[in-house]
Short mmCIF file of C-alpha atoms in Angstrom, two decimals:
data_model
loop_
_atom_site.label_atom_id
_atom_site.label_comp_id
_atom_site.label_asym_id
_atom_site.label_seq_id
_atom_site.Cartn_x
_atom_site.Cartn_y
_atom_site.Cartn_z
CA MET A 1 -0.51 0.14 0.27
CA ASP A 2 0.77 4.08 -0.29
CA SER A 3 0.90 4.82 3.52
CA LYS A 4 3.79 7.15 3.97
CA ASP A 5 4.58 6.92 0.43
CA GLN A 6 5.85 10.70 -0.33
CA ARG A 7 6.09 11.71 -3.13
CA VAL A 8 9.13 15.17 -3.61
CA TYR A 9 8.69 17.62 -6.85
CA THR A 10 11.50 20.11 -6.69
CA ARG A 11 11.85 22.80 -10.20
CA SER A 12 14.20 25.65 -9.61
CA TRP A 13 16.17 28.17 -11.93
CA ASN A 14 19.01 30.23 -12.00
CA ILE A 15 18.98 33.62 -14.09
CA THR A 16 22.15 35.46 -14.72
CA ALA A 17 22.59 39.10 -16.87
CA GLY A 18 25.30 41.76 -16.78
CA ALA A 19 27.66 43.03 -17.96
CA ARG A 20 31.68 43.76 -18.56
CA GLY A 21 34.85 45.84 -19.10
CA GLY A 22 36.50 48.56 -19.37
CA LEU A 23 36.34 52.07 -18.21
CA GLY A 24 38.36 53.85 -20.87
CA ASP A 25 41.84 54.00 -20.92
CA THR A 26 41.94 54.91 -17.00
CA GLY A 27 43.18 51.17 -15.79
CA PHE A 28 39.57 49.90 -14.22
CA ASP A 29 37.54 47.10 -15.32
CA TYR A 30 34.41 46.17 -13.88
CA ASP A 31 31.80 43.60 -13.76
CA VAL A 32 28.08 44.34 -13.30
CA TYR A 33 25.64 41.39 -13.53
CA VAL A 34 21.66 40.99 -12.27
CA ASN A 35 21.02 37.36 -10.09
CA ARG A 36 17.45 35.47 -10.11
CA SER A 37 17.10 32.36 -8.92
CA SER A 38 14.00 30.29 -7.24
CA THR A 39 13.29 26.95 -5.91
CA ASP A 40 10.15 25.69 -5.23
CA VAL A 41 9.56 22.16 -3.62
CA THR A 42 6.07 20.61 -3.44
CA ARG A 43 5.28 17.55 -0.96
CA LYS A 44 2.40 14.95 -1.43
CA SER A 45 2.60 12.52 1.41
CA THR A 46 -0.17 9.61 2.07
CA ASP A 47 -1.55 10.01 5.22
CA PHE A 48 -4.68 8.07 6.61
CA LEU A 49 -7.51 10.58 7.51
CA ALA A 50 -8.95 11.25 11.13
CA VAL A 51 -12.25 10.75 11.14
CA GLY A 52 -14.23 8.07 9.18
CA GLY A 53 -10.45 5.98 8.65
CA ILE A 54 -9.11 3.77 10.00
CA ASP A 55 -8.59 4.27 13.33
CA ASP A 56 -12.52 4.64 13.58
CA TYR A 57 -12.35 0.95 11.39
CA TYR A 58 -9.97 -0.96 14.24
CA LEU A 59 -11.49 1.02 17.49
CA GLY A 60 -14.94 0.89 16.69
CA PRO A 61 -17.57 3.15 18.62
CA LEU A 62 -16.18 5.52 21.68
CA LEU A 63 -17.96 4.54 25.34
CA GLY A 64 -16.92 7.28 27.16
CA LYS A 65 -14.05 8.27 29.26
CA VAL A 66 -12.03 5.87 32.26
CA ASN A 67 -8.66 7.14 34.11
CA GLY A 68 -8.76 10.56 31.40
CA TYR A 69 -8.15 8.38 28.45
CA ASP A 70 -11.19 7.46 25.37
CA ALA A 71 -12.45 4.54 26.17
CA TYR A 72 -14.00 2.04 22.77
CA ALA A 73 -15.90 -1.43 21.48
CA PRO A 74 -13.98 -3.17 18.77
CA ASN A 75 -14.64 -5.69 16.70
CA LEU A 76 -12.27 -8.04 17.13
CA ASP A 77 -12.62 -9.89 14.06
CA VAL A 78 -11.30 -7.04 11.42
CA LEU A 79 -8.25 -6.87 13.06
CA TYR A 80 -7.63 -10.85 11.18
CA GLN A 81 -8.83 -9.37 8.15
CA PRO A 82 -6.55 -7.65 5.18
CA LEU A 83 -7.84 -4.26 4.01
CA THR A 84 -8.87 -4.05 0.38
CA ARG A 85 -7.64 -1.66 -1.27
CA GLY A 86 -10.52 0.75 -2.07
CA GLN A 87 -11.24 0.29 1.71
CA TYR A 88 -6.87 1.72 2.25
CA ASP A 89 -8.07 4.55 -0.92
CA GLN A 90 -11.44 5.91 1.87
CA PHE A 91 -8.75 5.78 5.61
CA SER A 92 -6.56 7.71 3.19
CA GLY A 93 -6.02 10.34 1.11
CA THR A 94 -2.58 13.63 0.46
CA ASN A 95 -1.47 15.85 2.10
CA ARG A 96 0.34 18.40 0.54
CA ALA A 97 3.50 20.50 1.66
CA GLU A 98 5.06 23.77 -0.15
CA SER A 99 7.63 26.07 0.14
CA ASN A 100 9.73 28.28 -1.62
CA ALA A 101 12.68 30.10 -1.67
CA SER A 102 13.63 33.51 -4.28
CA ARG A 103 16.80 35.34 -3.96
CA THR A 104 17.17 38.34 -6.30
CA GLY A 105 20.81 40.63 -6.16
CA VAL A 106 22.63 43.11 -8.04
CA THR A 107 26.43 42.86 -7.82
CA ALA A 108 29.22 45.50 -9.01
CA LEU A 109 32.96 44.94 -9.23
CA VAL A 110 35.94 47.02 -10.02
CA THR A 111 38.40 46.08 -10.47
CA ASN A 112 42.91 47.84 -11.19
CA THR A 113 45.57 45.63 -11.44
CA SER A 114 48.26 48.42 -11.26
CA LEU A 115 46.20 51.10 -9.42
CA PHE A 116 49.84 52.40 -8.18
CA GLU A 117 53.49 51.50 -8.36
CA LEU A 118 56.07 50.08 -5.83
CA PRO A 119 59.43 49.27 -6.14
CA ALA A 120 58.56 45.95 -5.75
CA GLY A 121 55.36 45.65 -8.29
CA ASP A 122 52.52 47.28 -9.21
CA VAL A 123 49.25 47.16 -6.33
CA GLY A 124 46.04 45.38 -7.35
CA PHE A 125 42.47 46.86 -6.38
CA ALA A 126 39.15 45.80 -6.33
CA MET A 127 35.64 46.72 -4.83
CA ILE A 128 32.53 45.57 -4.56
CA LEU A 129 29.04 46.92 -3.73
CA GLN A 130 26.21 44.53 -3.47
CA GLY A 131 22.35 44.62 -2.57
CA THR A 132 20.69 41.27 -2.24
CA ARG A 133 16.53 40.60 -0.69
CA GLU A 134 15.74 37.08 0.59
CA LYS A 135 12.50 35.78 0.55
CA PHE A 136 11.16 32.63 1.48
CA PHE A 137 7.27 30.49 2.55
CA ASN A 138 7.20 26.78 3.85
CA GLN A 139 3.50 25.46 4.02
CA SER A 140 5.05 22.64 6.47
CA ALA A 141 1.33 20.68 6.06
CA ASP A 142 -1.79 20.89 4.54
CA PRO A 143 -3.46 23.95 6.28
CA ASN A 144 -6.09 21.64 8.25
CA ALA A 145 -3.69 19.08 8.55
CA ALA A 146 -5.07 18.03 12.33
CA THR A 147 -8.51 17.74 11.88
CA LEU A 148 -7.80 16.25 8.28
CA PHE A 149 -5.19 13.76 9.29
CA ARG A 150 -4.69 11.14 12.12
CA GLY A 151 -1.21 12.12 14.00
CA GLN A 152 -1.28 14.97 12.93
CA THR A 153 -0.86 18.58 14.00
CA ALA A 154 -2.06 21.88 12.44
CA GLY A 155 0.18 22.38 9.37
CA THR A 156 2.28 25.28 9.92
CA SER A 157 3.53 28.28 8.02
CA ALA A 158 6.86 30.52 7.54
CA GLU A 159 7.15 33.88 6.03
CA GLY A 160 9.89 36.50 5.76
CA GLN A 161 12.02 38.36 3.72
CA ARG A 162 15.28 40.23 4.32
CA ASP A 163 17.81 42.81 2.76
CA LEU A 164 20.71 42.93 2.17
CA TYR A 165 23.52 45.25 1.35
CA ALA A 166 27.67 45.20 1.48
CA ILE A 167 29.94 47.51 0.33
CA GLY A 168 33.93 46.26 0.66
CA ALA A 169 37.50 46.62 -0.72
CA GLU A 170 40.68 44.61 -1.71
CA LEU A 171 44.15 45.49 -1.89
CA GLN A 172 47.32 43.30 -3.24
CA VAL A 173 50.29 44.89 -2.20
CA PRO A 174 53.81 43.96 -3.29
CA ILE A 175 55.78 45.22 0.33
CA PHE A 176 59.69 43.70 -1.20
CA ASP A 177 60.12 40.96 -4.67
CA THR A 178 59.76 38.06 -1.71
CA PHE A 179 56.70 39.25 0.51
CA SER A 180 53.46 40.96 -0.18
CA ALA A 181 50.46 41.78 1.98
CA ASN A 182 46.27 41.22 1.09
CA LEU A 183 44.67 43.57 2.90
CA SER A 184 40.70 43.84 2.54
CA GLY A 185 38.01 45.01 4.41
CA ARG A 186 33.86 44.32 4.53
CA TYR A 187 30.50 46.53 5.36
CA ASP A 188 27.52 44.31 5.31
CA LYS A 189 24.55 45.28 6.50
CA TYR A 190 20.61 43.78 6.63
CA SER A 191 17.56 44.03 7.53
CA LEU A 192 14.67 42.16 8.78
CA GLN A 193 11.28 42.03 7.28
CA GLY A 194 8.70 43.57 10.67
CA GLY A 195 11.64 45.22 12.36
CA GLY A 196 15.32 44.19 12.96
CA GLY A 197 18.16 44.27 12.24
CA ASN A 198 22.02 45.39 12.60
CA GLY A 199 24.98 46.16 10.22
CA LYS A 200 28.95 45.08 11.27
CA ALA A 201 31.91 45.44 9.64
CA THR A 202 34.29 43.08 8.97
CA TRP A 203 38.56 42.96 7.63
CA LYS A 204 41.20 40.36 6.61
CA LEU A 205 44.56 40.85 6.75
CA GLY A 206 46.34 37.92 4.52
CA LEU A 207 51.24 37.77 4.74
CA GLU A 208 53.40 35.47 2.13
CA TYR A 209 56.41 35.46 2.17
CA ARG A 210 58.69 33.42 -0.47
CA PRO A 211 62.25 32.87 0.92
CA ILE A 212 62.82 30.60 -2.07
CA ASP A 213 61.19 29.81 -4.94
CA SER A 214 60.06 26.59 -4.24
CA LEU A 215 59.13 27.57 -0.36
CA LEU A 216 56.17 29.65 0.48
CA LEU A 217 54.87 30.92 4.37
CA ARG A 218 51.67 32.18 4.52
CA GLY A 219 49.38 33.44 7.05
CA SER A 220 46.89 35.27 7.87
CA TYR A 221 43.64 36.82 10.53
CA ALA A 222 40.32 37.53 9.82
CA THR A 223 37.04 38.48 11.26
CA ALA A 224 33.59 37.28 10.16
CA PHE A 225 29.87 38.55 10.71
CA ARG A 226 26.98 36.91 9.56
CA SER A 227 23.02 37.66 10.26
CA PRO A 228 20.84 34.01 11.50
CA ASP A 229 18.82 32.07 9.41
CA MET A 230 16.25 33.42 7.80
CA PHE A 231 13.59 29.76 8.73
CA TYR A 232 15.07 30.48 11.44
CA LEU A 233 13.88 33.53 12.99
CA TYR A 234 10.45 33.87 11.19
CA SER A 235 9.62 29.77 11.58
CA ARG A 236 6.44 29.23 13.37
CA GLU A 237 5.46 26.56 15.70
CA SER A 238 4.74 23.38 14.48
CA SER A 239 4.53 20.23 15.96
CA GLY A 240 4.21 16.15 15.29
CA TYR A 241 4.47 13.18 17.24
CA THR A 242 7.99 11.36 17.09
CA THR A 243 9.73 7.83 19.14
CA ASN A 244 12.05 8.54 21.55
CA VAL A 245 13.96 7.12 24.91
CA ASP A 246 12.60 9.00 28.53
CA THR A 247 16.87 8.76 29.05
CA PHE A 248 15.77 10.39 31.94
CA LEU A 249 13.20 7.51 33.26
CA CYS A 250 15.13 4.96 31.89
CA ARG A 251 18.74 6.10 33.88
CA GLN A 252 16.74 6.26 36.62
CA ALA A 253 15.91 2.99 36.35
CA GLY A 254 19.16 1.44 36.02
CA PHE A 255 19.55 1.44 32.47
CA THR A 256 22.19 2.14 30.25
CA SER A 257 22.60 3.35 26.50
CA GLU A 258 23.74 -1.11 26.03
CA ASN A 259 20.10 -2.19 26.92
CA PHE A 260 17.78 1.00 26.34
CA ASP A 261 15.70 -1.08 24.79
CA GLU A 262 14.30 -3.37 27.57
CA CYS A 263 12.92 -0.27 29.32
CA PRO A 264 9.59 0.73 29.34
CA GLN A 265 9.94 3.89 28.19
CA SER A 266 12.48 3.24 25.58
CA SER A 267 9.32 4.09 23.12
CA LEU A 268 7.77 6.41 24.13
CA SER A 269 5.25 8.44 21.50
CA VAL A 270 6.66 12.36 22.28
CA LEU A 271 4.90 15.67 21.42
CA SER A 272 7.28 17.43 20.19
CA SER A 273 7.35 20.87 18.94
CA SER A 274 9.98 23.74 17.51
CA THR A 275 9.77 27.26 16.71
CA GLY A 276 11.63 30.45 15.47
CA ASN A 277 13.47 32.87 17.79
CA ARG A 278 13.99 37.14 16.92
CA ASP A 279 15.92 37.27 19.03
CA LEU A 280 19.55 35.44 17.54
CA LYS A 281 22.22 37.43 18.13
CA ASP A 282 24.25 37.66 14.99
CA ILE A 283 27.09 35.43 14.33
CA THR A 284 30.39 36.76 14.12
CA ALA A 285 33.71 34.56 14.43
CA GLU A 286 37.76 35.31 13.97
CA THR A 287 40.14 32.86 12.21
CA PHE A 288 44.22 32.51 12.84
CA THR A 289 45.99 30.50 10.01
CA TYR A 290 49.45 29.88 9.11
CA GLY A 291 51.48 26.88 7.36
CA PHE A 292 53.87 27.12 4.52
CA VAL A 293 53.56 25.62 1.04
CA TRP A 294 56.40 22.82 -0.75
CA SER A 295 57.12 22.06 -4.62
CA ALA A 296 59.72 20.46 -6.32
CA LEU A 297 60.33 19.05 -9.47
CA ASP A 298 59.06 21.79 -11.74
CA ASN A 299 55.99 22.33 -9.95
CA ALA A 300 54.89 18.64 -10.18
CA LEU A 301 54.92 18.05 -6.21
CA ASN A 302 53.91 19.98 -3.82
CA LEU A 303 53.28 19.76 -0.48
CA SER A 304 51.50 22.37 2.70
CA VAL A 305 51.40 21.93 5.74
CA ASP A 306 48.85 24.96 7.76
CA TYR A 307 47.40 25.21 11.35
CA ASN A 308 44.34 26.53 11.88
CA SER A 309 42.11 28.17 14.59
CA VAL A 310 38.27 29.50 14.71
CA LYS A 311 36.70 31.30 17.20
CA ILE A 312 32.90 32.18 16.81
CA GLU A 313 30.40 33.27 18.99
CA ASN A 314 26.90 33.27 19.16
CA GLU A 315 26.57 30.47 16.19
CA VAL A 316 23.05 29.57 15.46
CA SER A 317 22.53 25.53 17.02
CA ILE A 318 19.25 23.90 17.71
CA LEU A 319 18.56 20.91 19.78
CA GLY A 320 16.74 17.55 18.59
CA THR A 321 14.34 16.13 21.19
CA ASP A 322 16.77 12.86 21.30
CA SER A 323 19.38 15.16 22.57
CA ILE A 324 17.30 17.41 24.54
CA LEU A 325 16.35 14.31 26.42
CA THR A 326 19.75 13.19 27.17
CA SER A 327 21.20 16.66 28.03
CA GLU A 328 17.83 16.67 30.97
CA ALA A 329 18.42 13.42 32.12
CA ASN A 330 22.07 14.20 32.22
CA CYS A 331 21.04 17.98 34.63
CA ARG A 332 18.49 16.35 36.69
CA LEU A 333 21.03 13.43 37.70
CA GLY A 334 24.11 15.55 38.05
CA THR A 335 26.48 13.44 35.76
CA SER A 336 26.98 11.98 32.09
CA GLU A 337 26.09 8.39 31.83
CA ASN A 338 29.74 7.18 31.92
CA GLY A 339 30.42 9.55 35.23
CA ASP A 340 33.43 11.62 33.37
CA VAL A 341 31.30 14.81 33.21
CA ASN A 342 28.67 16.76 35.96
CA PHE A 343 26.42 18.49 35.10
CA ASP A 344 25.16 21.69 37.75
CA ILE A 345 21.24 21.98 37.73
CA ASN A 346 21.57 25.41 38.02
CA SER A 347 23.49 26.19 35.33
CA PRO A 348 21.92 28.42 32.65
CA THR A 349 21.93 25.08 30.48
CA CYS A 350 20.54 22.57 33.27
CA ARG A 351 17.08 25.63 33.39
CA GLN A 352 16.90 26.45 29.86
CA ILE A 353 16.82 21.96 29.36
CA LEU A 354 14.12 21.49 31.19
CA ALA A 355 12.46 24.26 30.19
CA GLN A 356 12.15 22.21 27.44
CA VAL A 357 10.93 19.43 28.83
CA GLN A 358 6.86 18.93 30.36
CA ARG A 359 6.47 15.72 32.31
CA LEU A 360 3.00 14.40 32.82
CA PRO A 361 2.57 14.07 36.85
CA ALA A 362 3.35 11.18 39.00
CA THR A 363 -0.31 10.53 39.42
CA ASP A 364 -0.28 9.62 35.85
CA PRO A 365 -2.16 6.45 35.23
CA ILE A 366 -0.21 5.21 32.07
CA ASN A 367 3.06 6.79 32.29
CA PRO A 368 3.46 9.03 35.17
CA ASN A 369 6.60 11.89 35.33
CA GLY A 370 6.78 10.88 31.62
CA VAL A 371 7.65 13.24 28.80
CA SER A 372 4.50 14.44 27.70
CA LYS A 373 6.03 17.38 25.12
CA VAL A 374 9.65 18.58 23.74
CA PHE A 375 10.22 22.43 22.90
CA SER A 376 12.68 22.45 20.41
CA TYR A 377 14.10 26.54 19.60
CA PRO A 378 17.12 28.11 17.57
CA ILE A 379 19.97 29.16 21.04
CA ASN A 380 23.53 30.54 20.52
CA LEU A 381 26.01 29.16 21.61
CA ALA A 382 28.19 31.71 23.87
CA LYS A 383 31.28 30.92 22.36
CA GLN A 384 33.70 27.46 21.06
CA ARG A 385 36.83 27.75 19.57
CA GLN A 386 38.98 24.58 17.63
CA THR A 387 42.52 24.55 16.38
CA GLY A 388 43.72 21.78 13.81
CA ILE A 389 45.79 20.79 11.49
CA GLN A 390 45.07 20.24 7.26
CA ALA A 391 48.00 19.08 5.09
CA ALA A 392 47.74 18.34 1.98
CA ALA A 393 49.89 16.47 -1.51
CA ASP A 394 49.90 16.12 -4.42
CA TYR A 395 51.70 14.70 -7.17
CA LYS A 396 51.45 14.74 -10.72
CA TRP A 397 53.43 13.48 -14.26
CA SER A 398 53.36 12.19 -17.99
CA ALA A 399 53.71 8.49 -19.20
CA GLY A 400 53.41 9.73 -22.86
CA ARG A 401 51.10 7.64 -24.96
CA ALA A 402 49.99 5.78 -21.44
CA GLY A 403 48.68 9.27 -20.61
CA ASP A 404 48.61 11.38 -17.31
CA PHE A 405 49.25 10.84 -13.63
CA GLY A 406 48.34 12.37 -10.61
CA VAL A 407 47.81 11.51 -7.42
CA ASN A 408 46.97 13.58 -4.16
CA ALA A 409 46.59 13.12 -0.27
CA GLY A 410 45.22 15.07 2.63
CA TYR A 411 44.72 15.04 6.62
CA TYR A 412 43.02 17.02 9.06
CA ARG A 413 43.56 16.19 12.96
CA PRO A 414 40.98 18.08 15.55
CA LEU A 415 43.52 18.75 18.04
CA LYS A 416 40.90 21.57 20.23
CA HIS A 417 37.85 21.96 20.16
CA GLU A 418 35.77 23.86 24.05
CA LEU A 419 32.14 24.47 23.81
CA GLN A 420 30.45 27.06 25.87
CA GLN A 421 27.01 26.59 25.53
CA GLN A 422 25.74 30.08 27.87
CA GLU A 423 28.08 32.53 29.98
CA GLY A 424 28.24 31.73 33.10
CA ASP A 425 27.94 27.19 31.87
CA PRO A 426 31.16 25.01 32.32
CA VAL A 427 33.51 25.05 29.15
CA TYR A 428 33.44 21.13 27.61
CA ASP A 429 36.46 19.40 25.46
CA MET A 430 34.06 18.84 22.86
CA LEU A 431 37.35 15.83 21.49
CA CYS A 432 36.34 14.26 24.70
CA CYS A 433 34.30 11.39 25.83
CA ALA A 434 29.75 11.45 25.98
CA ASN A 435 30.50 15.25 24.78
CA SER A 436 32.29 14.15 21.24
CA ASN A 437 30.95 12.71 18.01
CA GLU A 438 33.75 14.23 16.42
CA LEU A 439 35.82 12.33 14.37
CA HIS A 440 39.73 11.77 15.81
CA TYR A 441 41.24 12.23 11.64
CA ARG A 442 39.85 11.69 8.14
CA ALA A 443 42.37 11.45 5.50
CA THR A 444 42.28 10.83 2.03
CA PHE A 445 43.68 9.70 -1.32
CA GLY A 446 42.95 9.89 -4.88
CA ALA A 447 44.62 9.45 -7.92
CA ASN A 448 43.35 10.63 -11.44
CA TRP A 449 43.84 8.82 -15.36
CA ASN A 450 43.83 11.31 -18.22
CA ILE A 451 44.63 9.84 -22.46
CA GLY A 452 42.15 10.79 -24.74
CA ALA A 453 38.91 11.67 -24.91
CA PHE A 454 38.86 9.68 -21.06
CA SER A 455 39.19 10.73 -17.89
CA THR A 456 39.09 8.74 -14.15
CA ASN A 457 39.31 9.60 -10.56
CA VAL A 458 39.77 7.60 -7.77
CA TYR A 459 38.64 8.80 -4.77
CA GLY A 460 38.97 7.42 -0.52
CA ILE A 461 38.10 8.72 2.81
CA ARG A 462 38.68 7.30 5.25
CA ASN A 463 37.23 8.42 8.91
CA ALA A 464 38.84 7.63 12.73
CA PRO A 465 37.44 5.91 15.34
CA THR A 466 34.84 7.44 17.53
CA TRP A 467 33.27 7.43 20.82
CA ASN A 468 31.15 4.43 21.09
CA ALA A 469 27.77 5.91 22.61
CA ILE A 470 28.67 5.47 26.04
CA GLY A 471 31.81 7.89 26.17
CA GLU A 472 34.50 5.42 27.13
CA GLU A 473 36.08 4.14 24.40
CA ARG A 474 36.96 5.79 21.12
CA ASN A 475 36.66 2.10 19.17
CA ILE A 476 33.95 2.93 16.49
CA GLY A 477 35.79 2.41 13.16
CA PRO A 478 37.81 3.33 11.95
CA TRP A 479 35.22 4.16 9.05
CA THR A 480 36.36 3.62 4.51
CA THR A 481 35.01 4.37 1.25
CA TRP A 482 35.51 4.79 -1.79
CA ASN A 483 33.98 6.60 -4.53
CA ALA A 484 34.78 6.26 -8.96
CA THR A 485 34.40 8.12 -12.09
CA VAL A 486 34.92 8.12 -15.32
CA ASN A 487 34.39 10.93 -18.27
CA TYR A 488 33.84 9.85 -22.06
CA ARG A 489 34.54 13.77 -24.03
CA ILE A 490 32.74 12.50 -26.26
CA ASN A 491 33.08 15.57 -28.49
CA LYS A 492 32.94 19.58 -27.83
CA LEU A 493 29.39 19.47 -26.76
CA ALA A 494 28.68 17.35 -25.62
CA SER A 495 29.96 14.63 -22.10
CA VAL A 496 28.70 11.72 -20.55
CA MET A 497 30.16 10.40 -16.87
CA LEU A 498 29.82 6.67 -15.09
CA THR A 499 29.63 7.73 -11.43
CA ALA A 500 29.88 5.10 -8.75
CA ASN A 501 29.62 6.52 -4.35
CA ASN A 502 30.50 3.91 -1.56
CA LEU A 503 31.78 1.40 -4.35
CA THR A 504 32.18 -1.12 -2.05
CA ASN A 505 29.08 -0.97 -0.11
CA GLU A 506 30.62 0.00 3.14
CA ARG A 507 28.42 -0.30 6.00
CA PRO A 508 28.83 2.70 8.81
CA PRO A 509 30.20 0.06 12.19
CA VAL A 510 27.67 -0.88 15.22
CA ASP A 511 27.57 1.09 17.80
CA ARG A 512 27.45 -2.64 20.82
CA THR A 513 26.45 0.85 23.61
CA ASN A 514 23.99 2.41 21.39
CA GLY A 515 20.88 1.30 22.55
CA ASN A 516 19.19 3.25 19.87
CA TRP A 517 18.23 2.21 15.82
CA PRO A 518 20.24 1.65 13.90
CA TYR A 519 23.09 1.59 15.87
CA TYR A 520 25.63 3.87 15.84
CA ASP A 521 25.52 7.50 15.99
CA GLN A 522 23.76 9.35 12.37
CA GLY A 523 25.73 12.99 12.85
CA VAL A 524 28.56 10.94 12.04
CA TYR A 525 27.46 7.76 9.73
CA ASN A 526 25.24 7.25 7.27
CA ALA A 527 23.91 4.50 5.72
CA PHE A 528 24.07 4.97 1.61
CA GLY A 529 24.70 1.98 0.17
CA ARG A 530 26.58 1.50 -2.92
CA SER A 531 25.37 3.64 -6.05
CA MET A 532 25.88 4.24 -9.34
CA PHE A 533 24.62 6.55 -11.64
CA VAL A 534 25.16 8.14 -15.36
CA GLU A 535 25.18 11.99 -16.21
CA LEU A 536 25.04 13.43 -19.63
CA SER A 537 26.92 16.98 -20.23
CA LEU A 538 25.75 19.45 -23.14
CA ASP A 539 28.01 22.96 -22.76
CA PHE A 540 26.96 25.70 -25.46
CA GLN A 541 29.87 27.37 -24.85
#
């Protein structure tokens, strides 16, 4: 049958028109263009009707209330009779959801590769002006879904508009023959429909020093500013039922992640409600990087190593129902499941988490003290800082008639990741134990071969072991997947490409301490198996 069958229809278009050229003999070039893009999405799902539908068929007439709950007189014989196609069509209907997002922008860019001369060379200049209007509309379900369909809440709509303006400039300055600087600045301002908005200046300084031809030393410092996502600002309250573990009651009863499925409160239907937050603050960041690039063999061999540090304030985060219930249990019990991290129930974050979970009274006849509703909304994280080392290497060579070959490798290792959710909260080490679902490292390897009209590429990713669900050992994984492509250029106009993702059909590593299906961390791993597709490309340029 078609229960919960969903069909999603997406229509997107993108149009850009502009002009470019030189401004007489001034040495300045201009590039002005207008861009308009839009995406419409329609989702149609088959859901059971609330009235005259499947409930009435199986439950029978309503007799009244017993202990505050509805009591029915079901006909037990129908439980053992399969539904006919006609009955199914009679009991179900189409639930329709729609959304639209559009963007209209104007950009003007002026450049001059030789604004003026210095002893070490020409100073390059660029200036940009931008104006953009963004709109979105989202209808999560049929407006009458709460009354039309079984187990559905009212369809909600959200819509908003934001205007953004920016001006920026950049200078490329050769200070000495071997030393250059790049300095840029930008001012962004935005205004929100219904009031509100802000503006902020940001800047960047980059330095490069080449002591010898084959070695480049580089470093940069930059600030950044961004307004919150419009959906987080304008989203209206929406709700629906999810299946979750009541982590607090299960842990209080002595169950752990390894056997949550045996806990009576492990598969509860919880009403989850989410809404936007117009009080979100702007996101700001500072980044600092330095490293080197070494080239050899006439640039056939390249090696780079960089250290990076990122500090973010007021990053927007929204917790899912499972995360909220896990945090609530930690706060109420004062510690994480493995005991490595202590929690203060009076901390700002714990007070907020407890307010997001609504529980039934102890006198409830069905689920005393159980979860009845969980509220979720986007919040600003006070601050977080992450540092890491990134390395990359590539080597290319020609084998004459056998074609051209290349290999490359990459490696990233986080060194530190600290998070403070709210001012007054403790600072947590997000690379350790129950706090962490981050990779200890990620390594990549690629190889390519080009000969005539054919080009092939193989690319592998090795994800390091992660911490298990109870945060006692970093022993889940590693997980390695391979992707491959083969491309054939038919002529100047057309080419065809065969792509295979997860070539070896590698499954996510199972965490036996994770008592929740699918028994692995869905924030790190996915269940996408081998997939193959063919793409035909036409280039009319």
